[in-house]
Short mmCIF file of C-alpha atoms and ligand atoms in Angstrom, two decimals:
data_model
loop_
_atom_site.label_atom_id
_atom_site.label_comp_id
_atom_site.label_asym_id
_atom_site.label_seq_id
_atom_site.Cartn_x
_atom_site.Cartn_y
_atom_site.Cartn_z
CA MET A 73 230.05 33.72 -19.83
CA SER A 74 230.06 30.00 -20.50
CA GLY A 75 232.80 29.02 -22.93
CA GLY A 76 232.80 26.56 -25.75
CA ALA A 77 230.51 28.23 -28.29
CA ASP A 78 233.22 28.94 -30.84
CA GLU A 79 234.63 25.42 -30.53
CA ARG A 80 231.14 24.02 -31.04
CA ASP A 81 230.56 26.15 -34.13
CA ALA A 82 233.93 25.07 -35.52
CA ALA A 83 233.03 21.40 -34.99
CA ASP A 84 229.44 21.74 -36.29
CA PRO A 85 229.07 19.89 -39.62
CA LEU A 86 226.02 22.06 -40.47
CA ALA A 87 227.63 25.40 -39.53
CA ALA A 88 227.94 26.59 -43.13
CA TYR A 89 224.18 26.41 -43.73
CA ARG A 90 223.67 29.48 -41.59
CA ASP A 91 225.19 31.72 -44.29
CA ARG A 92 222.43 30.73 -46.67
CA PHE A 93 219.87 32.73 -44.65
CA VAL A 94 219.15 36.45 -45.01
CA GLY A 95 220.60 38.44 -42.13
CA ALA A 96 223.06 35.78 -40.97
CA GLU A 97 225.94 38.25 -41.21
CA GLN A 98 224.32 40.71 -38.79
CA PRO A 99 224.99 40.62 -35.04
CA LEU A 100 221.26 40.26 -34.27
CA VAL A 101 220.47 37.13 -32.23
CA TYR A 102 217.40 35.33 -33.52
CA PHE A 103 215.71 33.01 -31.03
CA ASP A 104 212.33 32.93 -32.78
CA GLY A 105 212.80 30.79 -35.87
CA ASN A 106 210.15 28.53 -34.34
CA SER A 107 207.58 31.33 -34.78
CA LEU A 108 208.78 32.75 -38.09
CA GLY A 109 211.81 31.24 -39.79
CA ARG A 110 214.36 33.50 -41.51
CA PRO A 111 214.14 33.69 -45.31
CA LEU A 112 216.72 31.88 -47.43
CA LYS A 113 218.91 34.07 -49.62
CA VAL A 114 217.81 32.18 -52.75
CA THR A 115 214.14 32.93 -52.07
CA GLY A 116 214.08 36.68 -52.92
CA PRO A 117 215.54 36.28 -56.44
CA ARG A 118 213.41 33.18 -56.98
CA LEU A 119 210.22 35.08 -56.10
CA ALA A 120 211.27 37.93 -58.41
CA ARG A 121 211.83 35.42 -61.24
CA PHE A 122 208.47 33.85 -60.54
CA VAL A 123 206.73 37.21 -60.89
CA GLU A 124 208.58 38.05 -64.13
CA GLU A 125 208.63 34.70 -65.87
CA GLU A 126 205.90 32.44 -64.54
CA TRP A 127 203.16 34.72 -63.28
CA GLY A 128 203.98 37.57 -65.68
CA GLY A 129 205.00 35.37 -68.61
CA ARG A 130 202.80 32.33 -68.49
CA LEU A 131 199.79 34.13 -66.95
CA ILE A 132 196.72 31.90 -66.64
CA ARG A 133 198.54 29.07 -68.48
CA GLY A 134 200.58 28.63 -65.27
CA TRP A 135 197.69 26.76 -63.69
CA ASP A 136 197.70 24.08 -66.38
CA GLU A 137 201.46 23.94 -66.63
CA ARG A 138 202.44 23.63 -62.97
CA TRP A 139 200.48 25.44 -60.30
CA PHE A 140 197.46 23.16 -60.18
CA ASP A 141 199.58 20.20 -59.07
CA LEU A 142 201.77 22.09 -56.57
CA PRO A 143 199.61 21.36 -53.49
CA ARG A 144 200.25 17.65 -54.14
CA THR A 145 203.81 17.76 -55.42
CA VAL A 146 205.03 20.05 -52.63
CA GLY A 147 203.00 17.84 -50.27
CA ASP A 148 204.83 14.74 -51.52
CA ASP A 149 208.21 16.47 -51.10
CA LEU A 150 207.24 17.47 -47.56
CA GLY A 151 206.11 13.92 -46.87
CA ARG A 152 209.34 12.39 -48.14
CA ILE A 153 211.81 14.89 -46.68
CA VAL A 154 210.33 15.76 -43.28
CA LEU A 155 207.18 13.77 -42.43
CA GLY A 156 208.00 10.13 -43.08
CA ALA A 157 204.95 9.96 -45.35
CA GLY A 158 204.70 8.08 -48.63
CA PRO A 159 203.36 9.92 -51.69
CA GLY A 160 199.72 10.90 -52.19
CA GLN A 161 198.89 11.54 -48.53
CA THR A 162 200.01 15.14 -47.98
CA ALA A 163 198.57 18.33 -49.46
CA VAL A 164 199.46 22.00 -49.02
CA GLY A 165 196.89 24.78 -48.68
CA ASP A 166 194.77 26.81 -46.26
CA SER A 167 196.09 27.65 -42.78
CA THR A 168 196.73 25.24 -39.93
CA THR A 169 193.60 26.52 -38.21
CA VAL A 170 191.38 25.83 -41.22
CA LEU A 171 192.95 22.41 -41.78
CA LEU A 172 192.47 21.54 -38.10
CA TYR A 173 188.77 22.30 -38.57
CA LYS A 174 188.51 20.27 -41.76
CA LEU A 175 190.31 17.22 -40.37
CA MET A 176 188.56 17.31 -36.98
CA ARG A 177 185.21 17.33 -38.76
CA SER A 178 186.37 14.51 -41.07
CA ALA A 179 187.46 12.40 -38.12
CA VAL A 180 184.32 12.98 -36.10
CA ALA A 181 182.20 11.99 -39.12
CA ALA A 182 184.29 8.81 -39.47
CA ARG A 183 183.46 7.73 -35.90
CA PRO A 184 179.66 8.06 -35.79
CA GLY A 185 178.03 7.49 -32.41
CA ARG A 186 181.14 8.41 -30.43
CA THR A 187 180.62 11.47 -28.26
CA GLU A 188 184.00 12.72 -27.03
CA LEU A 189 186.94 14.66 -28.42
CA VAL A 190 190.16 14.48 -26.36
CA ILE A 191 192.67 17.37 -26.25
CA ASP A 192 195.14 18.68 -23.67
CA ARG A 193 194.71 21.97 -21.84
CA ASP A 194 198.15 23.19 -22.83
CA ASN A 195 197.70 22.63 -26.55
CA PHE A 196 198.10 25.72 -28.75
CA PRO A 197 195.09 28.07 -28.47
CA THR A 198 193.88 27.62 -32.04
CA ASP A 199 193.80 23.82 -31.58
CA ARG A 200 191.72 24.18 -28.39
CA TYR A 201 189.40 26.78 -29.86
CA VAL A 202 188.74 24.84 -33.05
CA ALA A 203 188.15 21.68 -30.99
CA ALA A 204 185.65 23.58 -28.83
CA GLY A 205 183.87 24.87 -31.94
CA VAL A 206 183.71 21.42 -33.53
CA ALA A 207 182.47 19.93 -30.27
CA GLU A 208 179.70 22.51 -30.09
CA GLU A 209 178.78 22.11 -33.73
CA CYS A 210 178.70 18.31 -33.61
CA GLY A 211 177.24 17.90 -30.11
CA LEU A 212 180.39 16.32 -28.65
CA THR A 213 181.94 16.67 -25.20
CA LEU A 214 185.51 17.91 -24.90
CA ARG A 215 187.54 15.64 -22.67
CA TRP A 216 190.53 17.61 -21.35
CA ILE A 217 193.91 16.20 -20.37
CA ASP A 218 195.53 18.34 -17.65
CA VAL A 219 199.25 18.56 -18.30
CA ASP A 220 202.25 19.96 -16.51
CA PRO A 221 203.03 23.13 -18.57
CA ALA A 222 206.76 22.32 -18.27
CA ALA A 223 206.12 18.89 -19.80
CA GLY A 224 203.31 17.43 -21.95
CA VAL A 225 200.94 14.56 -22.64
CA THR A 226 202.18 11.19 -21.35
CA PRO A 227 200.94 7.73 -22.37
CA GLU A 228 199.47 7.23 -18.86
CA GLN A 229 197.50 10.46 -19.09
CA LEU A 230 196.09 9.60 -22.49
CA ALA A 231 195.23 6.02 -21.48
CA ALA A 232 193.28 7.39 -18.51
CA VAL A 233 190.88 9.45 -20.65
CA VAL A 234 190.26 7.51 -23.86
CA GLY A 235 187.52 4.91 -24.15
CA GLU A 236 184.68 3.68 -26.26
CA GLN A 237 183.19 7.18 -26.43
CA THR A 238 186.36 8.76 -27.86
CA ALA A 239 186.01 9.79 -31.50
CA LEU A 240 189.27 11.74 -31.86
CA VAL A 241 192.46 12.62 -29.96
CA VAL A 242 194.27 15.88 -30.86
CA ILE A 243 197.85 16.41 -29.63
CA SER A 244 200.90 18.44 -30.70
CA GLN A 245 204.05 16.43 -31.32
CA VAL A 246 206.14 19.22 -29.79
CA ALA A 247 204.36 21.36 -27.17
CA TYR A 248 204.57 25.04 -28.15
CA ARG A 249 205.35 26.17 -24.61
CA SER A 250 207.60 23.53 -23.03
CA ALA A 251 208.94 21.80 -26.20
CA TRP A 252 207.82 18.45 -24.72
CA LEU A 253 208.27 15.83 -27.43
CA ALA A 254 205.30 13.48 -27.35
CA ASP A 255 205.70 9.76 -28.01
CA VAL A 256 203.83 9.65 -31.33
CA PRO A 257 203.81 5.86 -31.91
CA GLU A 258 202.79 5.04 -28.34
CA LEU A 259 200.08 7.70 -28.04
CA THR A 260 198.74 6.75 -31.47
CA ARG A 261 198.56 3.10 -30.38
CA ILE A 262 196.68 4.03 -27.19
CA ALA A 263 194.12 6.05 -29.18
CA HIS A 264 193.72 3.20 -31.67
CA ASP A 265 193.29 0.60 -28.91
CA ALA A 266 190.27 2.64 -27.80
CA GLY A 267 188.96 2.66 -31.37
CA ALA A 268 189.62 6.41 -31.74
CA LEU A 269 191.37 8.34 -34.48
CA VAL A 270 194.33 10.61 -33.80
CA LEU A 271 195.21 14.01 -35.29
CA TRP A 272 198.77 15.23 -34.71
CA ASP A 273 199.70 18.90 -34.90
CA LEU A 274 203.24 19.13 -36.28
CA CYS A 275 203.66 22.93 -36.29
CA HIS A 276 206.58 22.84 -33.86
CA SER A 277 208.15 19.64 -35.15
CA ALA A 278 208.08 19.69 -38.97
CA GLY A 279 211.60 20.59 -40.09
CA SER A 280 213.15 20.25 -36.63
CA VAL A 281 212.25 16.83 -35.24
CA PRO A 282 212.07 13.71 -37.42
CA VAL A 283 208.49 12.61 -37.98
CA ALA A 284 207.48 9.10 -39.06
CA LEU A 285 203.77 9.35 -39.81
CA ASP A 286 203.44 6.18 -41.87
CA ASP A 287 205.52 4.03 -39.49
CA ALA A 288 203.59 5.27 -36.45
CA GLY A 289 200.25 4.46 -38.08
CA VAL A 290 199.05 8.05 -37.67
CA ASP A 291 195.60 8.80 -39.09
CA LEU A 292 195.73 12.55 -39.60
CA ALA A 293 198.21 15.40 -39.19
CA VAL A 294 198.48 19.13 -39.86
CA GLY A 295 201.28 21.67 -39.59
CA CYS A 296 202.41 25.08 -40.75
CA THR A 297 205.30 25.96 -43.04
CA TYR A 298 206.39 29.36 -41.71
CA LYS A 299 208.16 28.10 -38.56
CA TYR A 300 210.98 25.56 -39.12
CA LEU A 301 210.10 25.34 -42.84
CA ASN A 302 210.82 29.04 -43.51
CA GLY A 303 207.93 29.64 -45.92
CA GLY A 304 207.40 33.24 -44.74
CA PRO A 305 204.50 34.98 -42.98
CA GLY A 306 201.21 33.38 -43.95
CA SER A 307 202.72 30.58 -46.06
CA PRO A 308 200.22 27.72 -46.46
CA ALA A 309 199.80 24.82 -44.07
CA PHE A 310 199.84 21.10 -44.88
CA CYS A 311 197.59 18.19 -44.07
CA TYR A 312 198.29 14.46 -44.02
CA VAL A 313 195.60 11.82 -44.33
CA ALA A 314 196.73 8.20 -44.16
CA ARG A 315 196.15 6.32 -47.40
CA ARG A 316 193.72 3.89 -45.73
CA HIS A 317 191.32 6.77 -44.97
CA LEU A 318 191.51 8.56 -48.32
CA ASP A 319 188.57 6.85 -49.99
CA SER A 320 186.19 7.00 -47.06
CA MET A 321 186.89 10.40 -45.50
CA THR A 322 185.50 13.67 -46.80
CA GLN A 323 185.81 17.18 -45.43
CA PRO A 324 183.24 19.87 -44.73
CA ILE A 325 184.41 22.73 -46.96
CA TRP A 326 183.23 21.66 -50.38
CA GLY A 327 185.14 23.87 -52.79
CA TRP A 328 185.78 23.54 -56.49
CA MET A 329 189.54 22.88 -56.08
CA GLY A 330 188.79 19.71 -54.15
CA ALA A 331 186.14 18.53 -56.55
CA VAL A 332 186.61 15.63 -58.91
CA ASP A 333 186.84 17.81 -62.02
CA PRO A 334 187.30 21.50 -61.10
CA PHE A 335 187.07 22.73 -64.67
CA LEU A 336 183.87 20.86 -65.45
CA MET A 337 182.17 23.37 -63.13
CA GLY A 338 179.31 20.94 -62.71
CA PRO A 339 176.04 21.44 -60.83
CA THR A 340 177.00 19.45 -57.74
CA TYR A 341 180.09 18.68 -55.67
CA ALA A 342 181.75 15.29 -55.86
CA PRO A 343 185.08 14.91 -54.03
CA ALA A 344 188.29 14.31 -56.00
CA GLU A 345 190.14 11.02 -55.63
CA GLY A 346 192.90 10.91 -53.04
CA ILE A 347 194.37 13.74 -50.98
CA ARG A 348 193.12 16.42 -53.42
CA ARG A 349 189.66 16.17 -51.88
CA PHE A 350 191.05 17.87 -48.76
CA LEU A 351 191.64 21.08 -50.75
CA SER A 352 188.87 23.66 -50.91
CA GLY A 353 189.71 26.86 -52.81
CA THR A 354 192.58 28.23 -54.91
CA PRO A 355 195.83 27.35 -53.13
CA PRO A 356 198.42 30.07 -52.38
CA ILE A 357 201.13 29.32 -54.96
CA VAL A 358 203.53 32.16 -54.09
CA GLY A 359 203.60 31.01 -50.47
CA MET A 360 204.76 27.54 -51.50
CA LEU A 361 207.90 28.70 -53.32
CA ALA A 362 209.93 29.58 -50.23
CA VAL A 363 208.88 26.27 -48.66
CA GLN A 364 210.31 24.45 -51.69
CA ASP A 365 213.62 26.28 -51.19
CA MET A 366 213.77 25.23 -47.53
CA LEU A 367 212.78 21.64 -48.29
CA GLU A 368 215.68 21.44 -50.73
CA LEU A 369 218.03 22.65 -48.00
CA VAL A 370 216.67 20.20 -45.41
CA ALA A 371 216.97 17.34 -47.91
CA GLU A 372 220.59 18.30 -48.53
CA ALA A 373 221.41 18.43 -44.79
CA GLY A 374 219.26 15.40 -43.89
CA MET A 375 216.63 15.35 -41.14
CA SER A 376 218.73 13.23 -38.79
CA ALA A 377 221.64 15.70 -38.98
CA VAL A 378 219.16 18.56 -38.45
CA ARG A 379 217.83 16.82 -35.32
CA ALA A 380 221.38 16.17 -34.05
CA LYS A 381 222.19 19.87 -34.38
CA SER A 382 218.89 20.78 -32.73
CA VAL A 383 219.66 18.55 -29.75
CA ALA A 384 223.18 20.02 -29.50
CA LEU A 385 221.80 23.59 -29.58
CA THR A 386 219.08 23.04 -26.98
CA SER A 387 221.46 21.07 -24.74
CA TYR A 388 223.97 23.89 -24.94
CA ALA A 389 221.27 26.44 -24.12
CA VAL A 390 220.28 24.39 -21.05
CA GLU A 391 223.93 24.14 -19.99
CA VAL A 392 224.50 27.90 -20.32
CA ALA A 393 221.20 28.66 -18.56
CA ASP A 394 222.17 26.37 -15.67
CA GLU A 395 225.51 28.11 -15.36
CA VAL A 396 224.69 31.79 -15.80
CA LEU A 397 220.91 32.17 -15.34
CA ALA A 398 219.95 29.68 -12.64
CA PRO A 399 221.90 31.70 -10.02
CA ALA A 400 219.60 34.64 -10.90
CA GLY A 401 216.51 32.54 -10.18
CA VAL A 402 215.76 31.40 -13.74
CA VAL A 403 214.04 27.99 -13.89
CA LEU A 404 214.05 25.59 -16.86
CA ALA A 405 210.47 24.93 -17.99
CA SER A 406 211.36 22.35 -20.67
CA PRO A 407 212.38 18.70 -20.35
CA ARG A 408 216.01 18.19 -19.32
CA ASP A 409 216.27 14.96 -21.26
CA PRO A 410 216.95 15.87 -24.91
CA ALA A 411 215.07 12.73 -26.00
CA GLN A 412 211.92 14.36 -24.58
CA ARG A 413 212.59 17.84 -25.96
CA GLY A 414 211.91 19.45 -29.34
CA GLY A 415 213.74 22.43 -30.84
CA HIS A 416 213.27 25.13 -28.23
CA VAL A 417 213.86 25.78 -24.54
CA THR A 418 211.65 27.77 -22.18
CA LEU A 419 213.15 29.62 -19.22
CA ASN A 420 210.91 30.95 -16.45
CA HIS A 421 211.46 33.99 -14.25
CA PRO A 422 208.85 36.44 -12.87
CA LEU A 423 210.46 39.29 -14.86
CA MET A 424 210.62 37.60 -18.28
CA ARG A 425 207.93 39.81 -19.83
CA GLU A 426 210.00 42.91 -19.04
CA VAL A 427 213.22 41.10 -20.04
CA THR A 428 211.79 40.21 -23.46
CA ALA A 429 210.79 43.82 -24.22
CA ILE A 430 214.32 45.05 -23.43
CA LEU A 431 215.95 42.21 -25.39
CA TRP A 432 213.96 43.08 -28.53
CA GLU A 433 215.28 46.67 -28.33
CA ARG A 434 218.81 45.26 -28.13
CA ASP A 435 218.39 43.00 -31.19
CA VAL A 436 218.08 39.76 -29.22
CA ILE A 437 214.77 38.25 -30.35
CA PRO A 438 213.26 35.46 -28.24
CA ASP A 439 209.53 35.01 -27.62
CA TYR A 440 207.58 35.53 -24.45
CA ARG A 441 204.96 33.00 -23.36
CA ASP A 442 202.77 33.29 -20.27
CA PRO A 443 203.29 32.65 -17.43
CA HIS A 444 206.67 34.41 -17.36
CA GLY A 445 208.41 32.15 -19.87
CA LEU A 446 211.23 33.25 -22.16
CA ARG A 447 211.10 30.96 -25.16
CA ILE A 448 214.42 30.36 -26.89
CA GLY A 449 213.73 28.92 -30.35
CA LEU A 450 216.79 27.40 -31.99
CA SER A 451 216.13 26.79 -35.67
CA PRO A 452 218.85 24.22 -36.42
CA LEU A 453 220.10 25.36 -39.83
CA SER A 454 220.05 29.11 -39.12
CA THR A 455 221.29 29.33 -35.52
CA SER A 456 224.88 29.23 -34.26
CA PHE A 457 226.22 28.24 -30.86
CA ALA A 458 227.80 31.72 -30.63
CA GLU A 459 224.28 33.17 -30.98
CA VAL A 460 223.11 31.03 -28.04
CA ALA A 461 226.04 32.18 -25.91
CA SER A 462 225.72 35.89 -26.66
CA GLY A 463 221.92 35.89 -26.48
CA LEU A 464 221.82 34.20 -23.08
CA GLU A 465 224.59 36.48 -21.82
CA MET A 466 222.34 39.41 -22.78
CA VAL A 467 219.47 37.79 -20.84
CA ARG A 468 221.76 37.63 -17.79
CA GLU A 469 222.76 41.28 -18.16
CA VAL A 470 219.18 42.52 -18.61
CA LEU A 471 217.93 40.48 -15.63
CA ALA A 472 220.79 41.76 -13.50
CA GLY A 473 219.91 45.32 -14.51
CA LEU A 474 216.25 44.85 -13.59
CA THR A 475 216.96 43.28 -10.20
CA ALA A 476 219.87 45.55 -9.19
C1 PLP B 1073 201.86 27.98 -34.86
C2 PLP B 1073 200.80 27.00 -34.52
C3 PLP B 1073 199.54 27.06 -35.12
C4 PLP B 1073 199.24 28.18 -36.07
O1 PLP B 1073 198.03 28.11 -36.73
P1 PLP B 1073 197.77 29.13 -37.95
O2 PLP B 1073 196.46 28.74 -38.48
O3 PLP B 1073 198.91 28.98 -38.89
O4 PLP B 1073 197.78 30.51 -37.39
C5 PLP B 1073 198.62 26.07 -34.80
N1 PLP B 1073 198.92 25.08 -33.93
C6 PLP B 1073 200.12 25.01 -33.33
C7 PLP B 1073 200.43 23.90 -32.38
C8 PLP B 1073 201.10 25.97 -33.60
O5 PLP B 1073 202.28 25.93 -33.00
#
């Protein structure tokens, strides 16, 4: 087994954060915080208090007192702490899928006469499916970018497909399979040079990779809060709409919560001012509470320290994989250069589907992604170097057992 994990944990300035998560004291190895983050220990008691005091105590008054504004206030906190977004441009609600639909439709409507929507073939399924649905609904053509599944969209590839017909470009900042870290400012500039809008999916970057939406001139972004933001299963997603678009863009799901005066209950819909118009129905308040807890923790640690730990963890995983797994035929399917890699590492081997099933039984929890990829997610604040070492050692053992 590759050495150095204990020394790395001892030298890690963020090591103590791990104890703030439920289950940290157990031997289980969790390599899937990029699919569902662990809960924070403060979240259980906080939810219980919410039920007793706010929901149970304030009852319907809670909406006036605090809940009504939470989609915007939690959105502003998200913007400030993890997205590089000034206030008034981020809102929380719906799911990523629904927000993708709403923002794609908004963008297409804002580029009338343009006939193409650009997306890459290795984008997350929901992004591709929603894009296909919007294209069909609006009579657009999908223009696909073919990418290397062990990498992601490059500036050259994007420049080759955008043009005067492009209405919208949809890309993930961190590719869910390979962890390829896209060049947000450069790709945004290329889309803009063609007169197109760009929608970034931040599901695999928010809370793990620094994002600078305002600085990069991004138009639109969405992301979920249950991966690196530890909001829990089904916690609400977020959307970002750049200030310059807020007055002119509308969205297709006209609900009362996004209307100018929800409690007027008037005969017709008129959109609210600002980012609130991107809401539709009653937002999931309970699902935002755990996100607030995690945002507080990320603010305390600082996004740049979180990224530094993330790079150290993925680099260590690559090093250990090179040493103990490559001899067994395992191939790295993520960028080697940490500057081009997000918070996870994918390792390919023809037997990884079988390996994953056995690992889960042994309390080592990675994810499996076709074709034969073992995805090692390393949530920076809740994962230790010792976990990386023992988890990858278990991968070696299981593979050896299967090929013996
Ligand atoms: C996880 C993920 C989603 C999830 O969408 P939901 O609507 O929350 O199910 C969407 N896009 C990407 C890129 C993801 O990684």
